[in-house]
C-alpha positions as a printed Julia matrix, in Angstrom:
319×3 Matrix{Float64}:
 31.29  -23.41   23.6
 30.68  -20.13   25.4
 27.83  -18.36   27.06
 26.89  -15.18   25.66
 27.0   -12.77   28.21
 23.96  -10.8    28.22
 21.91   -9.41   31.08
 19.38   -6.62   29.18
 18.93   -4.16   26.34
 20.39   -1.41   28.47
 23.11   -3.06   30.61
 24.26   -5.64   27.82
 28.07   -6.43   28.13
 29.49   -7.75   25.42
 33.09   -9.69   26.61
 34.43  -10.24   23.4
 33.34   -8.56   20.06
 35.49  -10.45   17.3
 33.33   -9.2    14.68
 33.16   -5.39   15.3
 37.06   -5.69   15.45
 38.09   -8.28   12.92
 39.93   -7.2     9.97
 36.65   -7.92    7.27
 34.18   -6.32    9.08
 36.71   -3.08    9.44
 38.44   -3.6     5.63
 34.39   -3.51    4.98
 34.01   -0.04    7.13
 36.81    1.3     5.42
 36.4     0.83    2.09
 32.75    0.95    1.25
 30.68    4.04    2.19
 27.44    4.79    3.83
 24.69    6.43    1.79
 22.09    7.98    2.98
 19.27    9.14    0.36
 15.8    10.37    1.05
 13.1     9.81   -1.37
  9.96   10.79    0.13
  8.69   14.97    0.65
  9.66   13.76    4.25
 13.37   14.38    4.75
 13.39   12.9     7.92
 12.73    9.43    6.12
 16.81    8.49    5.45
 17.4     5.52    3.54
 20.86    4.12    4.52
 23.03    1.52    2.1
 26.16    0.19    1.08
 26.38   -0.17   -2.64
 29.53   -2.18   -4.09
 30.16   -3.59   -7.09
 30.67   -2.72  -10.82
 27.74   -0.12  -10.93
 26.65   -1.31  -15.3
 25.0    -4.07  -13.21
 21.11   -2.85  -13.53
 20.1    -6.06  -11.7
 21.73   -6.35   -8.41
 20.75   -8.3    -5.4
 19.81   -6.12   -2.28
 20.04   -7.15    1.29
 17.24   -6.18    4.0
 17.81   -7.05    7.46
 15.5    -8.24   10.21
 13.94   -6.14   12.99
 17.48   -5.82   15.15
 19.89   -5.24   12.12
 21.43   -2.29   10.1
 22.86   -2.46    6.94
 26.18   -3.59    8.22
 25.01   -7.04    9.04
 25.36   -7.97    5.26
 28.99   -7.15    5.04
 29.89  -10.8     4.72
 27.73  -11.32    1.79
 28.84   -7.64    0.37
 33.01   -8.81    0.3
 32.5   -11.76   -0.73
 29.91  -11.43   -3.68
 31.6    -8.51   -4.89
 34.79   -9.96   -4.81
 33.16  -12.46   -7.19
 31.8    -9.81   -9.72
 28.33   -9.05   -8.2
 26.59   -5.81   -7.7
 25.75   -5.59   -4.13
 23.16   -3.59   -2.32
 22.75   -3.43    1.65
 20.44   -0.96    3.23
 18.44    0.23    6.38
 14.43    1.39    6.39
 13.69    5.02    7.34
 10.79    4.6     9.81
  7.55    3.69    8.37
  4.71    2.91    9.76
  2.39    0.95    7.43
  3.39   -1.97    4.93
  2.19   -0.26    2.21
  3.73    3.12    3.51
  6.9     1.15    2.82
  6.38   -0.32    0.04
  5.39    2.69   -1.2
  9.46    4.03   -0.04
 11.24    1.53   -1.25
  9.69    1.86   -4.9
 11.14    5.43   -4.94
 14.43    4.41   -3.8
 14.57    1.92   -6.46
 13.4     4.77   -8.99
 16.28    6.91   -7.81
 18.79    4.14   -7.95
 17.63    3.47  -11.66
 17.28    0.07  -11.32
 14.23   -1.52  -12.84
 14.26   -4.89  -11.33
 16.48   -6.48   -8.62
 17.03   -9.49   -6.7
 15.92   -9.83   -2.81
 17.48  -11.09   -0.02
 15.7   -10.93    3.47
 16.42  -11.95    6.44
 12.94  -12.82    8.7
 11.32   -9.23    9.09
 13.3    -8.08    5.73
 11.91  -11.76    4.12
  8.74  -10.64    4.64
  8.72   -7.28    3.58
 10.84   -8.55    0.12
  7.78  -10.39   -0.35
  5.3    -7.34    0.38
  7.26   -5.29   -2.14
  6.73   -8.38   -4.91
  3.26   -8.36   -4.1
  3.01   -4.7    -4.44
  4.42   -4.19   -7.25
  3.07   -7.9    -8.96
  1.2    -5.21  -11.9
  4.4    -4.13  -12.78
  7.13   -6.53  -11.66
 10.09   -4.91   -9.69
 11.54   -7.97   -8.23
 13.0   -10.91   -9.92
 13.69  -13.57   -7.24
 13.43  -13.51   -3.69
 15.72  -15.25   -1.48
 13.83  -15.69    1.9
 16.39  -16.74    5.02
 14.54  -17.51    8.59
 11.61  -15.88    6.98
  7.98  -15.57    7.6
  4.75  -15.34    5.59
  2.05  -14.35    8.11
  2.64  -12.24   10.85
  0.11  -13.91   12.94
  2.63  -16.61   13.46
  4.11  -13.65   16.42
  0.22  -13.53   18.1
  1.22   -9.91   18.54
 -1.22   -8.43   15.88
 -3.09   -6.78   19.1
 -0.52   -5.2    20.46
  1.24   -3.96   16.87
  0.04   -0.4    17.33
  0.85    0.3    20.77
  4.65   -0.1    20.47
  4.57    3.46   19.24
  4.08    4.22   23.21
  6.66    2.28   24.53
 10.59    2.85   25.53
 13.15    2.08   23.88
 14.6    -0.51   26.37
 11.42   -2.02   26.46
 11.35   -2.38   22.94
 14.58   -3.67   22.84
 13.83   -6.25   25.67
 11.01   -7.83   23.38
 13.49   -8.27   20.46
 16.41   -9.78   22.81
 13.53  -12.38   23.79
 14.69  -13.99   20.68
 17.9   -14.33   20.51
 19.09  -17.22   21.68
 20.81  -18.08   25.31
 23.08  -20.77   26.81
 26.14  -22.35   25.29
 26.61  -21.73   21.94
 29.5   -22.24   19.51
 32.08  -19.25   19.18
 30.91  -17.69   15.66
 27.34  -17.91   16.55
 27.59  -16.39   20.02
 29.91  -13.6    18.3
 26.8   -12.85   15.81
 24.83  -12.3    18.82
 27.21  -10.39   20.26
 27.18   -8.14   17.05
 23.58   -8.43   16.54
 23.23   -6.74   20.16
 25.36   -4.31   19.22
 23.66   -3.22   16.46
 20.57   -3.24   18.2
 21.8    -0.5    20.5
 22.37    2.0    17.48
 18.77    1.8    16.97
 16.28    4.22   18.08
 12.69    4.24   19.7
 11.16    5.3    16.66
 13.36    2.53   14.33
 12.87   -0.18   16.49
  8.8     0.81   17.18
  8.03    1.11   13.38
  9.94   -2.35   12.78
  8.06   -4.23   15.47
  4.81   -2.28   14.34
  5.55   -3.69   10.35
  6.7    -7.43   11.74
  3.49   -7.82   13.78
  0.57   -5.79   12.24
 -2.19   -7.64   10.51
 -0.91   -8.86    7.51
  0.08  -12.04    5.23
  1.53  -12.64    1.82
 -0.84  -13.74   -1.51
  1.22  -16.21   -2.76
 -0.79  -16.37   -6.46
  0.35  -12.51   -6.71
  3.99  -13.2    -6.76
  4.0   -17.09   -8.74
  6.07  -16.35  -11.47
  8.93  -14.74   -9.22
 11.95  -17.22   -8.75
 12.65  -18.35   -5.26
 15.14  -19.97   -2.24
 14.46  -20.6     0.98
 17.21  -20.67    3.63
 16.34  -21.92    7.11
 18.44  -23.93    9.75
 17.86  -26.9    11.31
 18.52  -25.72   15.2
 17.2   -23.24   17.41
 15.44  -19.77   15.85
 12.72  -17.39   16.74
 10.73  -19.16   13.75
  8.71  -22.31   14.62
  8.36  -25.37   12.91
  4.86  -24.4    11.7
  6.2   -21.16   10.25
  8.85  -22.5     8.55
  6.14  -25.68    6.97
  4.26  -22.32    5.82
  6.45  -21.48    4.08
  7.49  -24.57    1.9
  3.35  -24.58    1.4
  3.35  -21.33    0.05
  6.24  -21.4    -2.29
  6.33  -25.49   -3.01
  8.57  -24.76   -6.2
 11.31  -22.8    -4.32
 14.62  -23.98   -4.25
 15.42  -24.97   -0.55
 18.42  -24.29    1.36
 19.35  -25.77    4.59
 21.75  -25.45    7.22
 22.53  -27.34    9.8
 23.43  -24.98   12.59
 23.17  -21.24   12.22
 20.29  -19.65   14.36
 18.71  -16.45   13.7
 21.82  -14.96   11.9
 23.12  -17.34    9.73
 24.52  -14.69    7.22
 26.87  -13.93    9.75
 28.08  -16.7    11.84
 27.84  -19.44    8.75
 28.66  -16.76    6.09
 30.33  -19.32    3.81
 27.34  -21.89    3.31
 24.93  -18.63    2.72
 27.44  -16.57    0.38
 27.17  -20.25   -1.57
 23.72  -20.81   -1.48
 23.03  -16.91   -2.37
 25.75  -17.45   -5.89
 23.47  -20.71   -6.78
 20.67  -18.97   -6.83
 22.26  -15.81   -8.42
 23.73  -18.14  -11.31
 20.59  -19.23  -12.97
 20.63  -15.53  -14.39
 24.06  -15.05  -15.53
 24.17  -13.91  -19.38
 20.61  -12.54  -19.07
 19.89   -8.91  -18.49
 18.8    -9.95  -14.87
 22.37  -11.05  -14.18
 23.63   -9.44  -10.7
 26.88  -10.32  -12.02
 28.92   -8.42  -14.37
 28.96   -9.91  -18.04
 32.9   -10.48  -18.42
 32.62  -12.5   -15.2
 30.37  -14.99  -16.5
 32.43  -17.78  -18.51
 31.05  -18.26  -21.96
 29.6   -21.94  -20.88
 27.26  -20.18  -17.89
 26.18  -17.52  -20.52
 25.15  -20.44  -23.36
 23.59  -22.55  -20.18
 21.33  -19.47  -19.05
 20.23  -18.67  -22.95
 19.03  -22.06  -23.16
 16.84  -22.27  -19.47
 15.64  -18.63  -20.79
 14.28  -20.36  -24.18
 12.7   -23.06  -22.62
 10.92  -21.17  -19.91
């Protein structure tokens, strides 16, 4: 057990940073690029993503990340899903403002990439705004299934909705400061202090603007209409220890989706994805494998063993 080191946003030391230097996280650096596309009449509104994977996929699973992460987070989940066949998509919001305003984004980006539907992963702030997008878009169905990790529902659950448009006004390492609130202190096993160590580090390559417009989206006025997005296919991934969710929030959540397939781990705090990467990578192919042989498959087709592919053509014929 070690103590994460960690005084403030600004003067944050970070002793030991196995992540940022272990061989997968640089083999990931190295051999995947970073994309940058802009989609709105706005060019200062830069989508960033990793996209890996055998590119006939038109169904892929994309990763968003919560209010202190870039599109790196993921890279876990990228290796090892594409090592098993799957197209995977990681990526970082331009700045927006307004949920809608993003929603608004991220259906263009999805119109550039070509890709008619897609699986969702999100991780808390990204959870919610993967549901957003399936409520937004409920008319004409761009998601498939939603998998929700240390996700939320209602932002009321932060009591921040009166402060969500002031953090446009504030500093940086203020800003920063009320995400690092979070995170969790005192002793903590190696690989989860080492997420926060990364986590931290990430936070630092955001600016005002990035970190303002996330806050502003996590806490404005706003909560998902479950009836809007019934028919999309779900998980829920949560831990069992210490997070910035409460035990409320997380009840919410099983309330509004009481058919989703639950997932949960027994240690992993706020960034499970990164510090229990196995247990999520697995829970993230079981819910990825009730689509193999249809043409929502992440996967591509000569992975999937003929068995899977007769197995999914039946569940598809009965639903």
């Amino acid at each position: 057990m070690r103590t994460t080191n960690r005084v403030s946003a600004t003067d944050h030391v970070v002793t030991m940073e196995e992540i940022k230097v272990s061989p997968a996280y640089n083999w990931f650096r190295s051999t995947v690029p970073l994309k940058r596309i802009i989609v709105d009449d706005d060019d200062s509104k830069v989508w960033s993503l990793y996209d890996a994977g055998p590119k006939n996929v038109r169904c892929p699973i994309i990763f968003l990340p919560p209010v202190s992460g870039t599109a790196e987070v993921f890279f876990h989940q990228m290796l090892a899903l594409t090592g098993w066949g799957y197209r995977v998509i990681s990526l970082q919001y331009p700045v927006y403002w307004d949920l809608l305003e993003f929603c608004d984004g991220f259906r263009k980006l999805l119109d550039y990439l070509q890709l008619d539907k897609v699986h969702l992963f999100g991780a808390s702030l990204g959870g919610f705004l993967a549901q957003k997008f399936a409520e937004y878009t409920h008319k004409s169905p761009r998601v498939h299934s939603l998998i929700l990790c240390n996700s939320f529902s209602d932002t009321a659950i932060f009591n921040q909705t009166w402060t969500a448009n002031s953090f446009w006004l504030m500093p940086a390492f203020m800003l920063k400061k009320i995400v690092l609130r979070n995170f969790a202190k005192g002793p903590l096993d190696s690989k989860m202090a080492d997420a926060i160590d990364f986590m931290v580090d990430r936070l630092e390559t955001l600016n005002q603007s990035e970190l303002a417009s996330r806050l502003t989206l996590n806490c404005q006025n706003s909560y998902v209409e479950p009836h809007k997005i019934k028919d999309v296919a779900v998980t829920i991934i949560d831990v069992f220890d210490q997070s910035a969710l409460s035990l409320e929030a997380k009840e919410e959540m099983y309330k509004l989706f009481p058919n989703a397939r639950r997932a949960h781990l027994k240690t992993g705090g706020n960034f499970p994805y990164l510090c229990r990467s196995a247990e999520v990578n697995l829970y993230v192919q079981i819910h990825l494998r009730q689509f193999h042989g249809t043409r929502y498959a992440a996967i591509s087709n000569e992975m999937v063993s003929p068995e899977e592919k007769a197995q999914s053509q039946l569940s598809s014929n009965q639903d």
